[in-house]
GROMACS .gro file of N, CA and C in nm:
model
  471
    1MET      N    1  11.528  13.574  15.024
    1MET     CA    2  11.410  13.515  14.964
    1MET      C    3  11.452  13.395  14.879
    2PRO      N    4  11.389  13.281  14.899
    2PRO     CA    5  11.427  13.164  14.821
    2PRO      C    6  11.384  13.175  14.675
    3LYS      N    7  11.459  13.112  14.588
    3LYS     CA    8  11.427  13.110  14.446
    3LYS      C    9  11.303  13.025  14.420
    4VAL      N   10  11.289  12.913  14.494
    4VAL     CA   11  11.182  12.817  14.471
    4VAL      C   12  11.104  12.793  14.600
    5SER      N   13  10.973  12.783  14.586
    5SER     CA   14  10.887  12.739  14.694
    5SER      C   15  10.829  12.604  14.654
    6VAL      N   16  10.863  12.501  14.730
    6VAL     CA   17  10.810  12.367  14.707
    6VAL      C   18  10.686  12.352  14.795
    7VAL      N   19  10.574  12.309  14.736
    7VAL     CA   20  10.451  12.293  14.814
    7VAL      C   21  10.403  12.149  14.810
    8MET      N   22  10.360  12.104  14.928
    8MET     CA   23  10.310  11.967  14.943
    8MET      C   24  10.195  11.971  15.043
    9SER      N   25  10.093  11.891  15.016
    9SER     CA   26   9.989  11.865  15.114
    9SER      C   27   9.992  11.716  15.142
   10VAL      N   28   9.977  11.681  15.269
   10VAL     CA   29   9.982  11.539  15.307
   10VAL      C   30   9.868  11.508  15.402
   11TYR      N   31   9.801  11.397  15.373
   11TYR     CA   32   9.698  11.344  15.462
   11TYR      C   33   9.727  11.196  15.483
   12ASN      N   34   9.760  11.159  15.605
   12ASN     CA   35   9.789  11.020  15.640
   12ASN      C   36   9.889  10.957  15.543
   13GLY      N   37  10.001  11.022  15.527
   13GLY     CA   38  10.101  10.978  15.431
   13GLY      C   39  10.221  10.909  15.491
   14GLU      N   40  10.207  10.852  15.610
   14GLU     CA   41  10.324  10.800  15.682
   14GLU      C   42  10.407  10.699  15.604
   15LYS      N   43  10.346  10.622  15.516
   15LYS     CA   44  10.419  10.513  15.449
   15LYS      C   45  10.534  10.564  15.362
   16TYR      N   46  10.513  10.672  15.289
   16TYR     CA   47  10.613  10.720  15.194
   16TYR      C   48  10.667  10.859  15.226
   17LEU      N   49  10.612  10.924  15.327
   17LEU     CA   50  10.642  11.066  15.354
   17LEU      C   51  10.790  11.092  15.378
   18LYS      N   52  10.855  11.014  15.460
   18LYS     CA   53  10.995  11.039  15.494
   18LYS      C   54  11.082  11.040  15.368
   19GLU      N   55  11.066  10.939  15.283
   19GLU     CA   56  11.144  10.931  15.160
   19GLU      C   57  11.112  11.048  15.066
   20SER      N   58  10.986  11.085  15.060
   20SER     CA   59  10.945  11.196  14.973
   20SER      C   60  11.009  11.327  15.018
   21VAL      N   61  10.999  11.359  15.147
   21VAL     CA   62  11.057  11.483  15.199
   21VAL      C   63  11.209  11.482  15.182
   22GLU      N   64  11.272  11.370  15.212
   22GLU     CA   65  11.418  11.361  15.196
   22GLU      C   66  11.461  11.382  15.052
   23SER      N   67  11.379  11.339  14.957
   23SER     CA   68  11.416  11.357  14.816
   23SER      C   69  11.420  11.505  14.778
   24ILE      N   70  11.343  11.587  14.846
   24ILE     CA   71  11.348  11.732  14.823
   24ILE      C   72  11.465  11.793  14.901
   25LEU      N   73  11.480  11.755  15.026
   25LEU     CA   74  11.589  11.811  15.107
   25LEU      C   75  11.726  11.779  15.051
   26ASN      N   76  11.739  11.669  14.977
   26ASN     CA   77  11.867  11.625  14.922
   26ASN      C   78  11.889  11.669  14.777
   27GLN      N   79  11.817  11.769  14.733
   27GLN     CA   80  11.834  11.820  14.598
   27GLN      C   81  11.970  11.887  14.581
   28THR      N   82  12.023  11.884  14.459
   28THR     CA   83  12.148  11.954  14.430
   28THR      C   84  12.128  12.106  14.433
   29PHE      N   85  12.006  12.150  14.413
   29PHE     CA   86  11.968  12.292  14.422
   29PHE      C   87  11.910  12.312  14.562
   30SER      N   88  11.962  12.407  14.637
   30SER     CA   89  11.921  12.419  14.777
   30SER      C   90  11.850  12.549  14.812
   31ASP      N   91  11.834  12.640  14.717
   31ASP     CA   92  11.773  12.770  14.745
   31ASP      C   93  11.621  12.760  14.736
   32PHE      N   94  11.561  12.695  14.835
   32PHE     CA   95  11.416  12.677  14.835
   32PHE      C   96  11.361  12.678  14.976
   33GLU      N   97  11.232  12.706  14.982
   33GLU     CA   98  11.154  12.683  15.104
   33GLU      C   99  11.063  12.564  15.073
   34PHE      N  100  11.023  12.492  15.176
   34PHE     CA  101  10.942  12.372  15.157
   34PHE      C  102  10.821  12.385  15.248
   35ILE      N  103  10.708  12.421  15.188
   35ILE     CA  104  10.585  12.441  15.263
   35ILE      C  105  10.504  12.312  15.259
   36ILE      N  106  10.483  12.254  15.376
   36ILE     CA  107  10.411  12.128  15.387
   36ILE      C  108  10.286  12.149  15.471
   37ILE      N  109  10.172  12.122  15.410
   37ILE     CA  110  10.045  12.131  15.481
   37ILE      C  111  10.010  11.992  15.532
   38ASN      N  112  10.004  11.976  15.663
   38ASN     CA  113   9.955  11.853  15.722
   38ASN      C  114   9.804  11.867  15.733
   39ASP      N  115   9.734  11.801  15.643
   39ASP     CA  116   9.590  11.819  15.626
   39ASP      C  117   9.509  11.728  15.720
   40GLY      N  118   9.532  11.745  15.850
   40GLY     CA  119   9.452  11.673  15.949
   40GLY      C  120   9.486  11.526  15.962
   41SER      N  121   9.610  11.489  15.937
   41SER     CA  122   9.651  11.348  15.943
   41SER      C  123   9.626  11.290  16.082
   42THR      N  124   9.584  11.163  16.083
   42THR     CA  125   9.560  11.091  16.208
   42THR      C  126   9.658  10.976  16.227
   43ASP      N  127   9.754  10.961  16.136
   43ASP     CA  128   9.856  10.857  16.148
   43ASP      C  129   9.984  10.920  16.204
   44LYS      N  130  10.098  10.869  16.170
   44LYS     CA  131  10.226  10.920  16.222
   44LYS      C  132  10.284  11.035  16.141
   45THR      N  133  10.207  11.090  16.048
   45THR     CA  134  10.254  11.201  15.966
   45THR      C  135  10.309  11.316  16.050
   46PRO      N  136  10.237  11.366  16.152
   46PRO     CA  137  10.292  11.478  16.230
   46PRO      C  138  10.426  11.445  16.295
   47GLU      N  139  10.439  11.325  16.345
   47GLU     CA  140  10.565  11.280  16.408
   47GLU      C  141  10.678  11.278  16.307
   48ILE      N  142  10.651  11.228  16.188
   48ILE     CA  143  10.753  11.222  16.083
   48ILE      C  144  10.796  11.363  16.045
   49LEU      N  145  10.700  11.454  16.030
   49LEU     CA  146  10.733  11.591  15.993
   49LEU      C  147  10.816  11.659  16.102
   50ARG      N  148  10.786  11.633  16.229
   50ARG     CA  149  10.863  11.692  16.339
   50ARG      C  150  11.005  11.637  16.345
   51SER      N  151  11.030  11.522  16.285
   51SER     CA  152  11.163  11.461  16.291
   51SER      C  153  11.265  11.533  16.204
   52PHE      N  154  11.221  11.616  16.113
   52PHE     CA  155  11.313  11.688  16.025
   52PHE      C  156  11.360  11.816  16.093
   53ASN      N  157  11.490  11.838  16.088
   53ASN     CA  158  11.548  11.959  16.145
   53ASN      C  159  11.613  12.038  16.031
   54ASP      N  160  11.530  12.108  15.956
   54ASP     CA  161  11.578  12.182  15.840
   54ASP      C  162  11.500  12.312  15.832
   55GLU      N  163  11.571  12.423  15.838
   55GLU     CA  164  11.505  12.554  15.841
   55GLU      C  165  11.426  12.586  15.715
   56ARG      N  166  11.448  12.511  15.608
   56ARG     CA  167  11.373  12.536  15.484
   56ARG      C  168  11.231  12.483  15.492
   57ILE      N  169  11.204  12.392  15.587
   57ILE     CA  170  11.071  12.333  15.600
   57ILE      C  171  10.982  12.421  15.687
   58LYS      N  172  10.862  12.446  15.636
   58LYS     CA  173  10.758  12.516  15.711
   58LYS      C  174  10.635  12.425  15.711
   59VAL      N  175  10.601  12.371  15.827
   59VAL     CA  176  10.486  12.282  15.838
   59VAL      C  177  10.368  12.360  15.893
   60ILE      N  178  10.254  12.347  15.825
   60ILE     CA  179  10.129  12.406  15.870
   60ILE      C  180  10.034  12.291  15.901
   61ASN      N  181   9.992  12.282  16.027
   61ASN     CA  182   9.898  12.179  16.069
   61ASN      C  183   9.758  12.238  16.065
   62GLN      N  184   9.664  12.163  16.012
   62GLN     CA  185   9.526  12.211  16.002
   62GLN      C  186   9.431  12.092  16.007
   63GLU      N  187   9.304  12.123  16.027
   63GLU     CA  188   9.201  12.020  16.015
   63GLU      C  189   9.188  11.985  15.868
   64ASN      N  190   9.139  11.865  15.840
   64ASN     CA  191   9.130  11.816  15.703
   64ASN      C  192   9.041  11.907  15.619
   65MET      N  193   9.100  11.959  15.510
   65MET     CA  194   9.029  12.046  15.416
   65MET      C  195   9.029  11.990  15.274
   66GLY      N  196   9.107  11.885  15.251
   66GLY     CA  197   9.118  11.830  15.117
   66GLY      C  198   9.238  11.886  15.043
   67LEU      N  199   9.279  11.813  14.940
   67LEU     CA  200   9.401  11.846  14.867
   67LEU      C  201   9.398  11.984  14.802
   68THR      N  202   9.293  12.014  14.727
   68THR     CA  203   9.289  12.140  14.653
   68THR      C  204   9.294  12.260  14.745
   69ARG      N  205   9.211  12.262  14.847
   69ARG     CA  206   9.210  12.376  14.940
   69ARG      C  207   9.343  12.387  15.014
   70SER      N  208   9.402  12.274  15.049
   70SER     CA  209   9.531  12.275  15.119
   70SER      C  210   9.642  12.329  15.030
   71LEU      N  211   9.644  12.288  14.905
   71LEU     CA  212   9.746  12.339  14.814
   71LEU      C  213   9.728  12.488  14.787
   72ASN      N  214   9.604  12.532  14.775
   72ASN     CA  215   9.579  12.675  14.757
   72ASN      C  216   9.628  12.753  14.878
   73LYS      N  217   9.608  12.699  14.997
   73LYS     CA  218   9.659  12.763  15.117
   73LYS      C  219   9.811  12.773  15.112
   74ALA      N  220   9.877  12.666  15.072
   74ALA     CA  221  10.023  12.666  15.062
   74ALA      C  222  10.070  12.769  14.959
   75ILE      N  223  10.003  12.773  14.845
   75ILE     CA  224  10.042  12.867  14.739
   75ILE      C  225  10.029  13.011  14.786
   76ASN      N  226   9.932  13.039  14.870
   76ASN     CA  227   9.917  13.175  14.924
   76ASN      C  228  10.030  13.213  15.019
   77LEU      N  229  10.109  13.116  15.064
   77LEU     CA  230  10.218  13.142  15.157
   77LEU      C  231  10.355  13.150  15.090
   78VAL      N  232  10.365  13.115  14.964
   78VAL     CA  233  10.495  13.108  14.898
   78VAL      C  234  10.558  13.246  14.882
   79ILE      N  235  10.692  13.246  14.885
   79ILE     CA  236  10.765  13.370  14.860
   79ILE      C  237  10.868  13.353  14.748
   80GLY      N  238  10.881  13.233  14.695
   80GLY     CA  239  10.979  13.207  14.589
   80GLY      C  240  10.934  13.258  14.454
   81GLU      N  241  11.029  13.270  14.364
   81GLU     CA  242  11.002  13.310  14.225
   81GLU      C  243  10.928  13.200  14.150
   82TYR      N  244  10.962  13.075  14.182
   82TYR     CA  245  10.900  12.960  14.118
   82TYR      C  246  10.831  12.875  14.224
   83ILE      N  247  10.726  12.805  14.181
   83ILE     CA  248  10.655  12.711  14.269
   83ILE      C  249  10.673  12.571  14.212
   84ALA      N  250  10.722  12.481  14.295
   84ALA     CA  251  10.737  12.340  14.257
   84ALA      C  252  10.638  12.258  14.338
   85ARG      N  253  10.570  12.167  14.273
   85ARG     CA  254  10.474  12.077  14.340
   85ARG      C  255  10.544  11.949  14.380
   86MET      N  256  10.497  11.894  14.488
   86MET     CA  257  10.548  11.765  14.534
   86MET      C  258  10.434  11.694  14.605
   87ASP      N  259  10.428  11.562  14.591
   87ASP     CA  260  10.329  11.481  14.661
   87ASP      C  261  10.399  11.395  14.765
   88ALA      N  262  10.327  11.362  14.870
   88ALA     CA  263  10.384  11.288  14.982
   88ALA      C  264  10.415  11.143  14.951
   89ASP      N  265  10.371  11.096  14.836
   89ASP     CA  266  10.400  10.957  14.799
   89ASP      C  267  10.485  10.948  14.673
   90ASP      N  268  10.555  11.057  14.642
   90ASP     CA  269  10.642  11.060  14.525
   90ASP      C  270  10.784  11.093  14.567
   91VAL      N  271  10.879  11.062  14.481
   91VAL     CA  272  11.020  11.087  14.507
   91VAL      C  273  11.077  11.163  14.388
   92SER      N  274  11.151  11.271  14.416
   92SER     CA  275  11.216  11.348  14.311
   92SER      C  276  11.362  11.307  14.299
   93LEU      N  277  11.409  11.296  14.176
   93LEU     CA  278  11.551  11.269  14.154
   93LEU      C  279  11.631  11.390  14.201
   94PRO      N  280  11.757  11.370  14.240
   94PRO     CA  281  11.836  11.476  14.304
   94PRO      C  282  11.854  11.605  14.225
   95GLU      N  283  11.853  11.599  14.094
   95GLU     CA  284  11.876  11.719  14.013
   95GLU      C  285  11.748  11.783  13.961
   96ARG      N  286  11.633  11.737  14.007
   96ARG     CA  287  11.506  11.788  13.956
   96ARG      C  288  11.498  11.941  13.964
   97LEU      N  289  11.509  11.997  14.083
   97LEU     CA  290  11.491  12.141  14.099
   97LEU      C  291  11.597  12.219  14.024
   98GLU      N  292  11.721  12.175  14.028
   98GLU     CA  293  11.829  12.244  13.959
   98GLU      C  294  11.802  12.253  13.809
   99ARG      N  295  11.764  12.142  13.750
   99ARG     CA  296  11.738  12.141  13.605
   99ARG      C  297  11.616  12.226  13.568
  100GLN      N  298  11.513  12.221  13.650
  100GLN     CA  299  11.393  12.298  13.619
  100GLN      C  300  11.419  12.448  13.634
  101VAL      N  301  11.489  12.489  13.737
  101VAL     CA  302  11.522  12.631  13.755
  101VAL      C  303  11.608  12.679  13.639
  102GLU      N  304  11.707  12.601  13.604
  102GLU     CA  305  11.795  12.638  13.493
  102GLU      C  306  11.715  12.657  13.364
  103PHE      N  307  11.623  12.564  13.337
  103PHE     CA  308  11.543  12.573  13.214
  103PHE      C  309  11.454  12.697  13.217
  104LEU      N  310  11.385  12.722  13.327
  104LEU     CA  311  11.297  12.839  13.334
  104LEU      C  312  11.377  12.969  13.328
  105ASP      N  313  11.493  12.973  13.391
  105ASP     CA  314  11.577  13.092  13.385
  105ASP      C  315  11.623  13.122  13.244
  106GLU      N  316  11.647  13.018  13.164
  106GLU     CA  317  11.698  13.035  13.028
  106GLU      C  318  11.588  13.049  12.924
  107ASN      N  319  11.464  13.020  12.960
  107ASN     CA  320  11.352  13.023  12.864
  107ASN      C  321  11.238  13.105  12.923
  108LEU      N  322  11.251  13.235  12.913
  108LEU     CA  323  11.157  13.326  12.977
  108LEU      C  324  11.016  13.318  12.918
  109ASP      N  325  11.003  13.259  12.800
  109ASP     CA  326  10.872  13.246  12.737
  109ASP      C  327  10.797  13.121  12.785
  110VAL      N  328  10.859  13.039  12.868
  110VAL     CA  329  10.798  12.917  12.920
  110VAL      C  330  10.744  12.945  13.060
  111GLY      N  331  10.619  12.908  13.082
  111GLY     CA  332  10.556  12.935  13.211
  111GLY      C  333  10.558  12.818  13.306
  112MET      N  334  10.574  12.697  13.252
  112MET     CA  335  10.568  12.579  13.337
  112MET      C  336  10.650  12.467  13.276
  113VAL      N  337  10.715  12.389  13.362
  113VAL     CA  338  10.787  12.270  13.318
  113VAL      C  339  10.742  12.151  13.403
  114GLY      N  340  10.758  12.034  13.346
  114GLY     CA  341  10.730  11.910  13.418
  114GLY      C  342  10.826  11.805  13.368
  115THR      N  343  10.806  11.684  13.414
  115THR     CA  344  10.898  11.578  13.376
  115THR      C  345  10.822  11.450  13.343
  116ALA      N  346  10.894  11.358  13.285
  116ALA     CA  347  10.845  11.221  13.275
  116ALA      C  348  10.858  11.162  13.415
  117CYS      N  349  10.810  11.040  13.432
  117CYS     CA  350  10.825  10.978  13.564
  117CYS      C  351  10.833  10.827  13.551
  118LYS      N  352  10.902  10.770  13.647
  118LYS     CA  353  10.904  10.624  13.661
  118LYS      C  354  10.787  10.588  13.751
  119GLU      N  355  10.708  10.494  13.705
  119GLU     CA  356  10.598  10.445  13.789
  119GLU      C  357  10.651  10.326  13.867
  120ILE      N  358  10.625  10.329  13.999
  120ILE     CA  359  10.672  10.221  14.084
  120ILE      C  360  10.554  10.161  14.161
  121ASP      N  361  10.571  10.037  14.201
  121ASP     CA  362  10.466   9.973  14.280
  121ASP      C  363  10.488  10.004  14.428
  122ARG      N  364  10.406   9.946  14.513
  122ARG     CA  365  10.412   9.974  14.657
  122ARG      C  366  10.543   9.932  14.722
  123ASP      N  367  10.615   9.843  14.654
  123ASP     CA  368  10.743   9.795  14.706
  123ASP      C  369  10.862   9.872  14.647
  124GLY      N  370  10.833   9.974  14.566
  124GLY     CA  371  10.939  10.055  14.507
  124GLY      C  372  10.998   9.997  14.380
  125GLN      N  373  10.936   9.896  14.324
  125GLN     CA  374  10.985   9.835  14.201
  125GLN      C  375  10.928   9.908  14.080
  126GLU      N  376  11.015   9.940  13.985
  126GLU     CA  377  10.972  10.010  13.864
  126GLU      C  378  10.880   9.921  13.782
  127ILE      N  379  10.764   9.977  13.745
  127ILE     CA  380  10.669   9.901  13.663
  127ILE      C  381  10.643   9.967  13.528
  128GLY      N  382  10.698  10.085  13.508
  128GLY     CA  383  10.680  10.152  13.379
  128GLY      C  384  10.734  10.293  13.383
  129ILE      N  385  10.730  10.357  13.268
  129ILE     CA  386  10.773  10.496  13.254
  129ILE      C  387  10.662  10.571  13.183
  130PHE      N  388  10.624  10.685  13.239
  130PHE     CA  389  10.525  10.771  13.175
  130PHE      C  390  10.600  10.890  13.116
  131SER      N  391  10.589  10.906  12.985
  131SER     CA  392  10.655  11.016  12.915
  131SER      C  393  10.549  11.102  12.850
  132PRO      N  394  10.515  11.214  12.910
  132PRO     CA  395  10.412  11.301  12.853
  132PRO      C  396  10.464  11.373  12.728
  133PRO      N  397  10.375  11.430  12.651
  133PRO     CA  398  10.416  11.509  12.535
  133PRO      C  399  10.507  11.623  12.578
  134THR      N  400  10.597  11.664  12.489
  134THR     CA  401  10.692  11.769  12.527
  134THR      C  402  10.689  11.893  12.439
  135THR      N  403  10.628  11.885  12.322
  135THR     CA  404  10.626  12.003  12.235
  135THR      C  405  10.495  12.079  12.254
  136ASN      N  406  10.499  12.204  12.221
  136ASN     CA  407  10.381  12.289  12.233
  136ASN      C  408  10.263  12.233  12.153
  137ASN      N  409  10.287  12.191  12.029
  137ASN     CA  410  10.179  12.137  11.946
  137ASN      C  411  10.121  12.009  12.003
  138GLU      N  412  10.208  11.919  12.050
  138GLU     CA  413  10.159  11.794  12.110
  138GLU      C  414  10.075  11.824  12.235
  139LEU      N  415  10.122  11.917  12.315
  139LEU     CA  416  10.048  11.952  12.437
  139LEU      C  417   9.911  12.011  12.405
  140LYS      N  418   9.903  12.097  12.305
  140LYS     CA  419   9.775  12.156  12.266
  140LYS      C  420   9.675  12.048  12.225
  141LYS      N  421   9.724  11.945  12.157
  141LYS     CA  422   9.635  11.838  12.111
  141LYS      C  423   9.579  11.755  12.227
  142VAL      N  424   9.662  11.723  12.324
  142VAL     CA  425   9.616  11.634  12.431
  142VAL      C  426   9.545  11.707  12.545
  143LEU      N  427   9.575  11.835  12.562
  143LEU     CA  428   9.515  11.909  12.675
  143LEU      C  429   9.363  11.920  12.667
  144ILE      N  430   9.307  11.907  12.548
  144ILE     CA  431   9.161  11.911  12.539
  144ILE      C  432   9.098  11.779  12.583
  145ARG      N  433   9.180  11.673  12.594
  145ARG     CA  434   9.129  11.542  12.635
  145ARG      C  435   9.169  11.504  12.777
  146TYR      N  436   9.290  11.538  12.818
  146TYR     CA  437   9.338  11.501  12.952
  146TYR      C  438   9.456  11.589  12.993
  147ASN      N  439   9.487  11.586  13.121
  147ASN     CA  440   9.601  11.660  13.174
  147ASN      C  441   9.723  11.568  13.170
  148PRO      N  442   9.823  11.598  13.086
  148PRO     CA  443   9.938  11.509  13.074
  148PRO      C  444  10.048  11.535  13.176
  149PHE      N  445  10.030  11.633  13.262
  149PHE     CA  446  10.137  11.672  13.354
  149PHE      C  447  10.137  11.587  13.480
  150VAL      N  448  10.255  11.540  13.516
  150VAL     CA  449  10.273  11.469  13.641
  150VAL      C  450  10.281  11.576  13.750
  151HIS      N  451  10.176  11.587  13.829
  151HIS     CA  452  10.163  11.698  13.924
  151HIS      C  453  10.287  11.716  14.011
  152ALA      N  454  10.340  11.606  14.063
  152ALA     CA  455  10.453  11.614  14.155
  152ALA      C  456  10.585  11.643  14.084
  153SER      N  457  10.580  11.673  13.955
  153SER     CA  458  10.702  11.706  13.882
  153SER      C  459  10.695  11.847  13.822
  154VAL      N  460  10.592  11.921  13.852
  154VAL     CA  461  10.569  12.050  13.789
  154VAL      C  462  10.638  12.163  13.866
  155MET      N  463  10.694  12.258  13.789
  155MET     CA  464  10.742  12.384  13.843
  155MET      C  465  10.686  12.495  13.755
  156ILE      N  466  10.631  12.598  13.819
  156ILE     CA  467  10.571  12.710  13.745
  156ILE      C  468  10.630  12.842  13.791
  157ARG      N  469  10.616  12.941  13.704
  157ARG     CA  470  10.659  13.076  13.741
  157ARG      C  471  10.565  13.134  13.843
   0.00000   0.00000   0.00000
């Protein structure tokens, strides 16, 4: 049984999908399954997903249901202790999963972790850094106004 289940839903994500999937497959932490919902893509997404030869990837093809329903479907299929989110147009740094697993393993009172992120433009050029609040008190203050978590960087128990 894998320690982590990475979940992704993709709809017509051909432009960034290959790099996004590779960023997960090339993690320093390798004990994971990668559940990818192809949400009725009509571009080259299915072809790109078929190009990967990695037993950790499980692709589910379906008619378009939308992001929320697709992610819920993926979550119902997970078998890992932790669930990590990933988006088809985002890239994870190589140590993301390793660091998040280590933190959750060492801090049993924490239910979810996330990260800051580099914002990039369509050409991959860095245009800024988003650093969400990190303390419990800061999070309590902002959560009533907005969600500060970068979805594609979250890992939960």
